Amino acid sequence: MSGAYLELRNLRKEFGDFVAINNISLRIQKGEFITFLGPSGSGKSTTLYAIAGFIEPNAGDVLLNGRSLVRVSPNHRDIGMVFQRYTLFPHLTVAENIAFPLRVRRRPKAEIEAKVKEMLDLVHLTPMRDRKPAQLSGGQQQRVALARALAYDPQILLMDEPLSALDKKLREDIQAEIERIHLETGVTIIYVTHDQEEALRLSDRIVLFNHGGIEQVGTGEDLYDHPVSTFTAGFIGNSNLIDVHLQSGFPHLPDGTKLYNYQPNREGAKRLMLRPEDLFLAKEGIPVQITGRTYLGDVIAYMVRTGWGQELSVRTQRQDSNLQAYVGDTVCVGFNHEKAYIIPE
Amino acid sequence: MLLDFSQLGWWRIALCAVAGVAVVFLLAPLCLLIALSFDSSQWLQFPPPGWTLQWYREVLADPNWLNSFLTSVELGIVVTLASVFLGLLAGFALARGNFPGREMLRGFFLTPMIMPSIVLGIALYATFLRLHLAGTFLGFVLAHLVLALPFSIVAITSALEQTDKSLEDAAMLCGASLWEARVRVILPAIRHGIFSAAIFSFLTSWDEVVVAIFMASPGLQTLPVRMLGEVRQNLSPDIAVVSSLLVLGTILLMGLTALFNKDSKR
Ligand SMILES: Nc1ncnc2c1ncn2[C@@H]1O[C@H](COP(=O)(O)OP(=O)(O)OP(=O)(O)O)[C@@H](O)[C@H]1O
Ligand SMILES: [Mg+2]
C-alpha cells in the first residue's frame, strides 16, 4: 500500500491484564497535523509513547516510510517530542538546550550556532538565549522545548498535551505559533489533547480515542456533522440525541411524528442527532415546554421538554428569533428534516 | 498553623530559653577543648595560666599524627568515590528499575544504618581475617564502604525520584543513548544529591571509630583510632589540638556545603 508516511498496524499494549491500546490501526500522511483526542485514560499518551519508542507494544507494528520502528531505540528514531511536563535540562541555558540534540550528533560548531539562531528566531525567543529554564515562564519553556524538538529536523514531531499547564490566553497564543511553525516547517505533527476546541482548531484530521481504541478518524467537520457513534456525537460539541424508529425508510419520533428524511436500507430503532444550533423555536414542529432560558448576548440558549419527557437544548441567534418565549411557555421546536442526521451505529 | 511561632505568646520566651540552654550545653565542651589547645600548662589546667601555640607546633611536626591524618583523608576519599559510584548504580536501579524484590532490596541496602557497628566490626574482622584483608587498606575501604553506602544510596535515590523521568526520555529523543542521557542530563540535575552523598560518605568514614578499631593495624591507623589510643594513655594537650583542628575542618566543610546548596538552588 502506498501513501502512508507513518502507519500504525494493529498496535496493542497491555499493562498486566489491562488493555491500554486495543489493536489500533492508523495511516498518517507526510506533513499532516493529526490530533489524538479522547477522554482521560483512553490510550492517547500510550500510543504516542509507542511511536516514540518508550513503550514496547505487545503486538502490531509502527512503520515509518514502510520500515518497522519497533526494534529501533528512541534515540535512533529521529522523532521530536514536546512533553506535557517541562523537560528542559535545568543546568543548561536556553541556547544550550536547543543545541543539545545537535551536540549529541556531533555536528560542526558553526552549524550548531546557525541552527540555534534559526530556532530561537522561529519561536521568537532570541532575547532569552542565555537564560536558564527556571528563569522562564511556563509558556516560554514549552516554546524552547518546541525549538529543541525541531532543531534536528525530525521526521515527526510528537506533542503530549504541551499546553495543558497554561492559561487560556497563553494557550491560544502558542496554538497560533504552533500552526505557523507547522506551515513554515512542514513537519508531520501528532498532537495529543483532551480539549476538543484545540483539536478542531489545529488539526487536519482528528483521531478520536475511546477505551484504548479508535472511535473515529476524520476532519473536524466529519466528526461534528457525521459522527459514527453516540460517543463521538457526545464528545465533539453538544448534541441532542433522540431515539427514533425507522419505518419504511422514514424516522419516527417517540411521539409518532414522521420525519420527512428518507434513510434507505435502514429499519428498526436508531438515534437521531440534532445539534442545538440546528433547532429553532417555531409555530409548528415538536411541541415543547420551555424549562430554561439563558440570554448570552448574540445567542439565546433554551432548555425545552418534549411531550415524551426528554430535555433538549436549543440555541438560537438573537436576531433570528422572531418568536419570544419564556420559561413555562408552550411552543414548538422546528428543524430542517433533510439535515436530520441518523447515527449509523 | 497551630504551632506558628508568632502565635505562641509567652511560650516563645520559654522556647528560646530552652533552645539557648541546649546550644550552650552542646557548645560549651567544644569551646573548653579549643581553649585547652592554647593552654600553656601541659596538665590542661583551667582556666589556663597562659596562652601558647607550642602544642600546635608539636602536633604539626609529629609524623605519627600526620600519618594517621593522611590515612584518614585517603581512606575518606576512596570510600567517598566508591560510595558515590555504587550509590549511583543502586539509585538508578531503585528509582528507575522495575523488577520483583525492588522494595526488599531497598530495605536491605539500609540495614548497615541500623546494625550495631560493634557487631558489624566483629563480623567484618572475622571475615577479613579469613580473606587476609584484615589490617590492609583495601579491607579498611570495604568496611567503611558498608557503613557509607546506605547514606549515599538514600541521598541519590531520593534525588533521582524527584527528577522527572521525562527528562531522560527527552534527552533520548534528542539522540542521546540511555547512559549518555544519564551522564549528560540526569547527573547534573541530581548534583545536589550526589554532593550530599559525597559529604555523608566522607564524614561516615572520617569519624568512624568502632569498626576502624577492628580494621586498624599498628602501621595503619586512622585519626580517630589514634586519638582514642592517645586518650587512653594520657590526656595531653596534643589531643586538644587535634580535636580543635577537626572542629575547624568540619566548620569549613559545612561552609562549603552551604555555599554549594545556595549556588544550585538558584
Ligand atoms: N505504566 C503503566 N502501567 C499501568 N497502566 C498504565 C501505564 N501507563 C498507562 N496505563 C494505563 O493505560 C491507560 C491509558 O493511559 P494513557 O496515559 O495512554 O491515557 P491518556 O489517553 O493519555 O489519558 P490522559 O488524557 O489522562 O493523559 C490508563 O488507564 C492508564 O491507567
Ligand atoms: Mg496522557
Short mmCIF file of C-alpha atoms in Angstrom, two decimals, chain A:
data_model
loop_
_atom_site.label_atom_id
_atom_site.label_comp_id
_atom_site.label_asym_id
_atom_site.label_seq_id
_atom_site.Cartn_x
_atom_site.Cartn_y
_atom_site.Cartn_z
CA MET A 1 0.00 0.00 0.00
CA SER A 2 1.30 3.41 -0.83
CA GLY A 3 0.92 6.89 0.56
CA ALA A 4 1.06 6.36 4.30
CA TYR A 5 4.09 8.02 5.85
CA LEU A 6 3.59 6.80 9.38
CA GLU A 7 1.46 3.75 9.87
CA LEU A 8 0.23 2.01 13.00
CA ARG A 9 -0.74 -1.56 12.27
CA ASN A 10 -2.87 -3.48 14.79
CA LEU A 11 -0.95 -1.90 17.63
CA ARG A 12 -1.67 -3.39 21.02
CA LYS A 13 -0.38 -2.70 24.51
CA GLU A 14 -1.38 -4.36 27.74
CA PHE A 15 -0.39 -3.43 31.27
CA GLY A 16 -0.93 -6.62 33.23
CA ASP A 17 -4.41 -7.69 32.20
CA PHE A 18 -5.49 -4.14 31.38
CA VAL A 19 -5.59 -3.37 27.66
CA ALA A 20 -4.36 0.20 27.20
CA ILE A 21 -4.31 0.13 23.38
CA ASN A 22 -6.55 -2.32 21.63
CA ASN A 23 -5.43 -3.17 18.06
CA ILE A 24 -5.12 0.34 16.73
CA SER A 25 -4.55 0.89 13.02
CA LEU A 26 -3.92 4.33 11.58
CA ARG A 27 -2.31 5.83 8.47
CA ILE A 28 -0.82 9.31 8.55
CA GLN A 29 0.37 11.32 5.54
CA LYS A 30 3.58 13.33 5.40
CA GLY A 31 3.08 16.88 6.61
CA GLU A 32 -0.26 16.19 8.24
CA PHE A 33 -1.30 17.73 11.54
CA ILE A 34 -3.06 14.95 13.44
CA THR A 35 -4.54 15.28 16.89
CA PHE A 36 -5.30 12.44 19.24
CA LEU A 37 -8.43 13.46 21.11
CA GLY A 38 -10.23 11.49 23.78
CA PRO A 39 -11.17 11.25 27.42
CA SER A 40 -8.60 10.67 30.15
CA GLY A 41 -7.20 7.16 30.16
CA SER A 42 -8.29 6.37 26.61
CA GLY A 43 -4.76 5.47 25.48
CA LYS A 44 -3.60 8.63 23.70
CA SER A 45 -0.31 9.01 25.55
CA THR A 46 0.37 5.30 25.45
CA THR A 47 0.02 5.33 21.66
CA LEU A 48 2.29 8.36 21.41
CA TYR A 49 4.90 6.72 23.62
CA ALA A 50 4.76 3.61 21.47
CA ILE A 51 5.51 5.78 18.42
CA ALA A 52 8.36 7.47 20.31
CA GLY A 53 9.73 4.09 21.38
CA PHE A 54 9.36 4.32 25.15
CA ILE A 55 6.68 1.66 25.21
CA GLU A 56 7.16 -1.65 23.51
CA PRO A 57 3.89 -2.86 22.01
CA ASN A 58 2.70 -6.37 22.82
CA ALA A 59 1.63 -6.81 19.22
CA GLY A 60 1.42 -4.85 16.00
CA ASP A 61 3.84 -2.57 14.25
CA VAL A 62 4.82 1.06 13.80
CA LEU A 63 6.04 1.78 10.28
CA LEU A 64 7.78 4.91 9.04
CA ASN A 65 8.13 5.07 5.26
CA GLY A 66 7.28 1.39 5.22
CA ARG A 67 10.10 0.43 7.63
CA SER A 68 9.31 -1.02 11.02
CA LEU A 69 10.39 1.12 14.00
CA VAL A 70 9.65 -1.42 16.71
CA ARG A 71 13.25 -2.63 17.00
CA VAL A 72 14.69 0.89 16.72
CA SER A 73 15.55 2.51 20.07
CA PRO A 74 14.14 6.00 20.76
CA ASN A 75 17.46 7.77 20.19
CA HIS A 76 17.67 6.45 16.65
CA ARG A 77 14.08 7.11 15.60
CA ASP A 78 14.66 10.72 14.63
CA ILE A 79 11.45 11.85 16.29
CA GLY A 80 10.98 15.11 18.17
CA MET A 81 8.74 15.37 21.19
CA VAL A 82 7.32 18.04 23.47
CA PHE A 83 6.11 16.66 26.77
CA GLN A 84 3.24 17.70 29.00
CA ARG A 85 5.63 18.36 31.86
CA TYR A 86 8.52 20.76 31.50
CA THR A 87 11.54 18.80 30.37
CA LEU A 88 14.15 21.43 29.63
CA PHE A 89 17.53 20.43 31.02
CA PRO A 90 17.76 22.59 34.14
CA HIS A 91 21.55 23.09 34.13
CA LEU A 92 21.70 24.31 30.53
CA THR A 93 20.74 27.70 29.12
CA VAL A 94 18.04 28.12 26.51
CA ALA A 95 20.61 28.13 23.70
CA GLU A 96 22.42 25.10 25.14
CA ASN A 97 19.15 23.22 25.45
CA ILE A 98 18.39 23.82 21.79
CA ALA A 99 21.96 22.89 20.86
CA PHE A 100 21.85 19.65 22.89
CA PRO A 101 20.46 17.33 20.18
CA LEU A 102 22.99 18.74 17.69
CA ARG A 103 25.90 18.36 20.13
CA VAL A 104 24.89 14.76 20.76
CA ARG A 105 25.00 14.27 16.99
CA ARG A 106 28.48 15.85 16.91
CA ARG A 107 27.55 18.43 14.30
CA PRO A 108 30.13 21.12 13.49
CA LYS A 109 30.15 24.15 15.76
CA ALA A 110 29.22 26.67 13.08
CA GLU A 111 26.23 24.60 12.02
CA ILE A 112 25.03 24.30 15.62
CA GLU A 113 25.36 28.04 16.15
CA ALA A 114 23.39 28.79 12.99
CA LYS A 115 20.66 26.29 13.81
CA VAL A 116 20.25 27.60 17.38
CA LYS A 117 19.84 31.09 15.98
CA GLU A 118 17.27 29.90 13.45
CA MET A 119 15.28 28.02 16.11
CA LEU A 120 15.32 30.92 18.56
CA ASP A 121 14.01 33.06 15.75
CA LEU A 122 11.32 30.52 14.91
CA VAL A 123 9.89 30.56 18.44
CA HIS A 124 10.59 34.29 18.96
CA LEU A 125 12.84 33.77 21.99
CA THR A 126 16.13 35.26 20.79
CA PRO A 127 16.38 37.67 23.77
CA MET A 128 16.15 34.72 26.20
CA ARG A 129 19.02 32.70 24.77
CA ASP A 130 21.25 32.87 27.85
CA ARG A 131 18.58 32.31 30.49
CA LYS A 132 18.21 29.13 32.49
CA PRO A 133 14.87 27.27 32.25
CA ALA A 134 13.99 28.26 35.84
CA GLN A 135 14.03 31.91 34.72
CA LEU A 136 11.36 31.35 32.06
CA SER A 137 7.57 31.27 32.24
CA GLY A 138 5.74 28.02 31.51
CA GLY A 139 4.79 29.17 28.03
CA GLN A 140 8.35 30.20 27.22
CA GLN A 141 9.65 26.87 28.48
CA GLN A 142 7.33 24.97 26.17
CA ARG A 143 8.39 27.13 23.26
CA VAL A 144 12.03 26.33 23.99
CA ALA A 145 11.07 22.65 24.22
CA LEU A 146 9.46 23.02 20.80
CA ALA A 147 12.60 24.62 19.40
CA ARG A 148 14.74 21.85 20.89
CA ALA A 149 12.47 19.19 19.42
CA LEU A 150 12.68 20.78 15.96
CA ALA A 151 16.39 21.65 15.99
CA TYR A 152 17.46 18.37 14.40
CA ASP A 153 14.77 18.45 11.68
CA PRO A 154 12.98 15.35 12.92
CA GLN A 155 10.72 13.43 10.58
CA ILE A 156 7.86 13.56 13.05
CA LEU A 157 7.00 15.86 15.94
CA LEU A 158 5.00 14.43 18.83
CA MET A 159 3.32 16.66 21.40
CA ASP A 160 1.63 15.31 24.51
CA GLU A 161 -0.72 17.97 25.87
CA PRO A 162 2.07 20.57 25.73
CA LEU A 163 -0.19 23.44 26.68
CA SER A 164 -2.34 21.88 29.36
CA ALA A 165 -0.49 23.66 32.19
CA LEU A 166 -1.01 27.11 30.65
CA ASP A 167 -3.89 29.53 30.98
CA LYS A 168 -6.37 30.05 28.15
CA LYS A 169 -4.95 33.22 26.67
CA LEU A 170 -1.39 31.95 26.57
CA ARG A 171 -2.60 28.64 25.21
CA GLU A 172 -4.25 30.38 22.27
CA ASP A 173 -1.12 32.40 21.55
CA ILE A 174 1.04 29.31 21.44
CA GLN A 175 -1.55 27.39 19.43
CA ALA A 176 -1.25 30.10 16.78
CA GLU A 177 2.51 29.80 16.96
CA ILE A 178 2.36 26.02 16.54
CA GLU A 179 0.10 26.46 13.50
CA ARG A 180 2.58 28.89 11.99
CA ILE A 181 5.53 26.60 12.70
CA HIS A 182 3.68 23.69 11.12
CA LEU A 183 3.17 25.75 7.97
CA GLU A 184 6.77 27.03 7.92
CA THR A 185 8.49 23.70 8.54
CA GLY A 186 6.02 21.25 7.02
CA VAL A 187 6.83 18.73 9.76
CA THR A 188 4.37 15.91 10.41
CA ILE A 189 2.76 16.54 13.79
CA ILE A 190 0.87 14.27 16.14
CA TYR A 191 -0.66 16.31 18.90
CA VAL A 192 -2.40 14.86 21.97
CA THR A 193 -5.10 16.82 23.72
CA HIS A 194 -8.35 16.31 25.53
CA ASP A 195 -9.53 19.78 24.61
CA GLN A 196 -11.87 19.46 21.62
CA GLU A 197 -11.62 23.13 20.74
CA GLU A 198 -7.85 22.82 20.47
CA ALA A 199 -8.23 19.73 18.30
CA LEU A 200 -10.78 21.39 15.98
CA ARG A 201 -8.66 24.50 15.68
CA LEU A 202 -5.28 22.95 14.96
CA SER A 203 -5.65 19.73 13.12
CA ASP A 204 -6.06 18.45 9.59
CA ARG A 205 -7.56 15.27 10.98
CA ILE A 206 -8.71 14.22 14.42
CA VAL A 207 -8.30 10.71 15.79
CA LEU A 208 -10.89 10.18 18.49
CA PHE A 209 -9.86 7.66 21.13
CA ASN A 210 -12.18 5.73 23.42
CA HIS A 211 -11.25 2.92 25.81
CA GLY A 212 -7.96 2.15 24.07
CA GLY A 213 -9.47 2.01 20.60
CA ILE A 214 -10.04 4.47 17.80
CA GLU A 215 -13.67 5.59 17.70
CA GLN A 216 -13.46 7.70 14.56
CA VAL A 217 -10.90 9.37 12.31
CA GLY A 218 -11.72 12.39 10.22
CA THR A 219 -11.63 16.15 9.82
CA GLY A 220 -13.28 18.24 12.49
CA GLU A 221 -16.26 18.72 10.20
CA ASP A 222 -16.58 14.96 9.63
CA LEU A 223 -16.67 14.33 13.34
CA TYR A 224 -19.03 17.20 14.08
CA ASP A 225 -21.50 16.67 11.26
CA HIS A 226 -21.27 12.92 10.73
CA PRO A 227 -20.37 11.17 13.96
CA VAL A 228 -20.31 7.40 13.56
CA SER A 229 -21.36 6.80 17.12
CA THR A 230 -23.17 8.25 20.09
CA PHE A 231 -19.78 8.60 21.75
CA THR A 232 -18.43 10.88 19.01
CA ALA A 233 -21.66 12.86 18.89
CA GLY A 234 -21.42 13.42 22.63
CA PHE A 235 -17.69 14.14 22.76
CA ILE A 236 -17.45 16.70 19.96
CA GLY A 237 -19.71 19.65 20.68
CA ASN A 238 -23.12 19.45 22.28
CA SER A 239 -25.86 17.37 20.79
CA ASN A 240 -29.43 16.26 21.36
CA LEU A 241 -29.87 12.56 20.80
CA ILE A 242 -33.41 11.35 20.20
CA ASP A 243 -34.33 7.69 19.88
CA VAL A 244 -36.25 7.24 16.65
CA HIS A 245 -37.89 4.31 14.94
CA LEU A 246 -37.31 3.76 11.23
CA GLN A 247 -40.34 2.55 9.34
CA SER A 248 -40.25 2.04 5.57
CA GLY A 249 -37.20 4.26 5.50
CA PHE A 250 -38.67 7.18 7.43
CA PRO A 251 -37.71 8.02 11.01
CA HIS A 252 -40.49 8.46 13.56
CA LEU A 253 -40.08 10.41 16.81
CA PRO A 254 -41.14 8.76 20.10
CA ASP A 255 -44.50 10.56 19.89
CA GLY A 256 -45.13 9.14 16.44
CA THR A 257 -44.28 12.20 14.37
CA LYS A 258 -42.93 11.19 10.98
CA LEU A 259 -39.80 12.97 9.72
CA TYR A 260 -39.51 13.57 6.02
CA ASN A 261 -35.92 12.45 5.69
CA TYR A 262 -35.64 9.21 3.77
CA GLN A 263 -32.99 6.78 5.08
CA PRO A 264 -32.67 3.96 2.56
CA ASN A 265 -31.91 0.39 3.62
CA ARG A 266 -32.44 1.10 7.25
CA GLU A 267 -35.02 -0.32 9.64
CA GLY A 268 -35.55 -0.52 13.39
CA ALA A 269 -34.58 1.64 16.34
CA LYS A 270 -31.97 4.32 15.63
CA ARG A 271 -30.63 7.51 17.09
CA LEU A 272 -31.21 10.95 15.69
CA MET A 273 -28.64 13.67 16.34
CA LEU A 274 -29.71 17.30 16.40
CA ARG A 275 -27.15 19.98 17.24
CA PRO A 276 -28.62 22.73 19.49
CA GLU A 277 -27.93 25.34 16.81
CA ASP A 278 -29.89 23.30 14.21
CA LEU A 279 -33.05 23.64 16.30
CA PHE A 280 -35.23 26.74 16.42
CA LEU A 281 -38.45 27.82 18.08
CA ALA A 282 -41.38 27.85 15.69
CA LYS A 283 -45.15 27.80 15.33
CA GLU A 284 -45.12 24.16 14.28
CA GLY A 285 -42.87 21.15 14.83
CA ILE A 286 -42.29 19.18 18.01
CA PRO A 287 -44.49 20.64 20.78
CA VAL A 288 -42.38 21.50 23.84
CA GLN A 289 -42.48 23.42 27.08
CA ILE A 290 -39.68 25.86 27.90
CA THR A 291 -37.90 24.94 31.14
CA GLY A 292 -34.90 27.24 30.94
CA ARG A 293 -33.79 30.36 29.09
CA THR A 294 -30.31 31.89 29.18
CA TYR A 295 -29.51 35.10 27.38
CA LEU A 296 -25.91 35.00 26.10
CA GLY A 297 -25.75 38.19 24.07
CA ASP A 298 -25.69 37.06 20.46
CA VAL A 299 -27.24 33.74 21.34
CA ILE A 300 -30.21 32.69 23.43
CA ALA A 301 -29.94 29.19 24.90
CA TYR A 302 -33.18 27.39 25.79
CA MET A 303 -33.83 24.16 27.60
CA VAL A 304 -37.11 22.63 26.49
CA ARG A 305 -39.04 19.50 27.46
CA THR A 306 -40.76 17.39 24.82
CA GLY A 307 -44.06 15.58 25.13
CA TRP A 308 -42.21 12.32 25.77
CA GLY A 309 -40.27 13.90 28.63
CA GLN A 310 -36.85 14.47 27.08
CA GLU A 311 -34.86 17.66 27.70
CA LEU A 312 -33.49 19.24 24.54
CA SER A 313 -31.06 22.11 24.23
CA VAL A 314 -31.81 24.82 21.66
CA ARG A 315 -29.53 27.70 20.66
CA THR A 316 -30.99 30.48 18.57
CA GLN A 317 -29.26 33.53 17.15
CA ARG A 318 -30.80 36.57 18.78
CA GLN A 319 -31.66 38.34 15.55
CA ASP A 320 -33.23 35.16 14.12
CA SER A 321 -35.63 34.65 16.96
CA ASN A 322 -38.77 36.42 15.83
CA LEU A 323 -40.50 34.32 18.44
CA GLN A 324 -40.01 35.49 22.02
CA ALA A 325 -40.54 32.72 24.54
CA TYR A 326 -40.02 32.45 28.28
CA VAL A 327 -39.91 29.75 30.91
CA GLY A 328 -43.25 27.98 31.17
CA ASP A 329 -44.39 28.86 27.65
CA THR A 330 -45.53 26.11 25.34
CA VAL A 331 -44.08 26.43 21.84
CA CYS A 332 -42.82 24.19 19.08
CA VAL A 333 -39.28 23.29 18.07
CA GLY A 334 -38.53 23.06 14.39
CA PHE A 335 -35.59 21.81 12.34
CA ASN A 336 -34.71 21.09 8.76
CA HIS A 337 -35.80 17.49 8.20
CA GLU A 338 -33.26 16.94 5.43
CA LYS A 339 -30.42 17.82 7.76
CA ALA A 340 -31.57 15.43 10.47
CA TYR A 341 -28.66 13.04 10.97
CA ILE A 342 -29.18 9.43 11.97
CA ILE A 343 -26.18 7.94 13.78
CA PRO A 344 -25.37 4.77 11.88
CA GLU A 345 -24.31 2.55 14.82
#
